[in-house]
Short mmCIF file of C-alpha atoms in Angstrom, two decimals:
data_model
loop_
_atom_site.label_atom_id
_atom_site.label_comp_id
_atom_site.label_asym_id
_atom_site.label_seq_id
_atom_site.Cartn_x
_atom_site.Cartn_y
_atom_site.Cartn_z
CA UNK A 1 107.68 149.03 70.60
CA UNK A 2 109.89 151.38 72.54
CA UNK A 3 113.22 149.67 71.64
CA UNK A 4 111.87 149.13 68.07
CA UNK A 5 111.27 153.06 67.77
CA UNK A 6 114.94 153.82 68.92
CA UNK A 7 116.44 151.21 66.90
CA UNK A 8 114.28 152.80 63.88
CA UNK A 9 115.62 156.10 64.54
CA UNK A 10 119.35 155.40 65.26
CA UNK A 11 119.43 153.55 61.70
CA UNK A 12 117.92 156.85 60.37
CA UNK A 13 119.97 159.11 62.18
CA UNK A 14 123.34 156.79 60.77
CA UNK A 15 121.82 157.42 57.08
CA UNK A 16 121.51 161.10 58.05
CA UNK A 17 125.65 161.10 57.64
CA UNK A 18 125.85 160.66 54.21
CA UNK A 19 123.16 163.65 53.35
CA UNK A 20 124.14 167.03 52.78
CA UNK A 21 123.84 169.63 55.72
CA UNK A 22 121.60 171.39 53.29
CA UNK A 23 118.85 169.01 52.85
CA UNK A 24 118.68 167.48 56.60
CA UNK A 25 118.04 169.54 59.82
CA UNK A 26 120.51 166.13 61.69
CA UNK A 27 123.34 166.30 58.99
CA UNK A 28 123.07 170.40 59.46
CA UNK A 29 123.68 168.86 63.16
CA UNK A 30 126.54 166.79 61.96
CA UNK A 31 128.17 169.58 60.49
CA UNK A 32 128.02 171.78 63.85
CA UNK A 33 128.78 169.93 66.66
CA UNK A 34 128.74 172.78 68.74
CA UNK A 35 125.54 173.87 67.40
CA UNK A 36 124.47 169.77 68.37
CA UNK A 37 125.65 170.26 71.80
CA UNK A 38 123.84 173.86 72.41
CA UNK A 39 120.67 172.00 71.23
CA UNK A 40 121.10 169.26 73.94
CA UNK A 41 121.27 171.91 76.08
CA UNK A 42 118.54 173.75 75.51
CA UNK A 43 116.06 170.70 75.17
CA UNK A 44 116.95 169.87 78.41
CA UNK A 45 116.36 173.58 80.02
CA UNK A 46 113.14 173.08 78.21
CA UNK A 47 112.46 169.48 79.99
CA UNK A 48 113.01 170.93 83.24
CA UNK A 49 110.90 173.92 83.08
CA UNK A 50 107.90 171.73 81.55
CA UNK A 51 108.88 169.82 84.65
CA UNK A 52 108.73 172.39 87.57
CA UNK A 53 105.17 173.91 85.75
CA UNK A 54 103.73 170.03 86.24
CA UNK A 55 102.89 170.31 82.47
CA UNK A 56 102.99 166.53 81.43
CA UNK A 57 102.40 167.04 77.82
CA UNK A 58 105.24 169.72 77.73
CA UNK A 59 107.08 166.95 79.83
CA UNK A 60 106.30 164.13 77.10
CA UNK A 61 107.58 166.34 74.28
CA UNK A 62 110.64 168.20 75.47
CA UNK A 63 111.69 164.73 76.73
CA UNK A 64 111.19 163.53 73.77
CA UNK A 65 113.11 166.29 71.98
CA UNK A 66 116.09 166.16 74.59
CA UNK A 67 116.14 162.22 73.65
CA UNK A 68 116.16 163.02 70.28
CA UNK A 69 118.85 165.61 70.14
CA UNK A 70 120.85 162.95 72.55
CA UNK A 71 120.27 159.96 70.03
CA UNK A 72 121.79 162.71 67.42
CA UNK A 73 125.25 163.58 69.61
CA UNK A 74 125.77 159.64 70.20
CA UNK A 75 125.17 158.69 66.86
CA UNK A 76 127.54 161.51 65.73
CA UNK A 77 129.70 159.96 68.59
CA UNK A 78 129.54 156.40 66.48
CA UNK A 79 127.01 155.10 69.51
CA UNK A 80 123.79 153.66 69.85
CA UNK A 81 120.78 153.94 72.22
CA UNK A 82 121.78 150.45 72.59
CA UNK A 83 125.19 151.23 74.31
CA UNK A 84 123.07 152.97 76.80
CA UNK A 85 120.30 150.55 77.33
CA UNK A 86 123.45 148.19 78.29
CA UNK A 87 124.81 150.97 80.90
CA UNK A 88 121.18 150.95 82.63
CA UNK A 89 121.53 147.00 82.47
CA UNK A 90 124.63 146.95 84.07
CA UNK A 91 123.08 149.69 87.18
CA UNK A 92 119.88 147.82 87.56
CA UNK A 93 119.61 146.28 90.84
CA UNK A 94 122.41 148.15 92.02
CA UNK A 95 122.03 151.24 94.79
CA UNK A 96 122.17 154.39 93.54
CA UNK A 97 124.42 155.34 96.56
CA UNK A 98 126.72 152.40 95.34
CA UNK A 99 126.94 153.15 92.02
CA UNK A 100 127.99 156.71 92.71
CA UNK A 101 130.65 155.32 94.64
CA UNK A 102 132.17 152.94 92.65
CA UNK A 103 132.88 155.96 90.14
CA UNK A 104 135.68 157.51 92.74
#
């Protein structure tokens, strides 16, 4: 289901291109890049301060908003959730310390 749901949403998000800034809140995104990036931002602040006050609902749904907002900027970016799902395939089974490395 979780794959489904992000495939659902980045063929939404791709139809959101063609609509006017005026009648969608992620073409109004579109539009203002800079406003798209603040929001990433900002979702994430909110993610981390659910985090440090051990809220896990607050956890679930700023996450979810910061995903969201992310899904928006790579879409905008002409990427997928899918392009990232194939990053985390390629570092799976491979040390954290390693993988840091290799990016030198």
């Amino acid at each position: 289901m979780s794959n489904d749901i992000l495939k659902e949403l980045a063929a939404i998000l791709e139809a959101r291109k063609s609509e006017s800034p005026d009648a969608s809140y992620v073409a109004s995104l579109y539009a203002k890049p800079d406003k798209m990036l603040e929001k990433i931002g900002e979702e994430a602040t909110e993610t981390i301060i659910a985090a440090k006050n051990e809220d896990k609902e607050q956890i679930i749904y700023e996450t979810a908003d910061l995903w969201f907002h992310t899904m928006v900027m790579l879409a905008q970016k002409g990427l997928s959730p899918d392009d990232v799902l194939n990053e985390l395939a390629r570092r799976f089974g491979v040390s954290g310390h390693d993988e840091k490395a290799s990016r030198k």
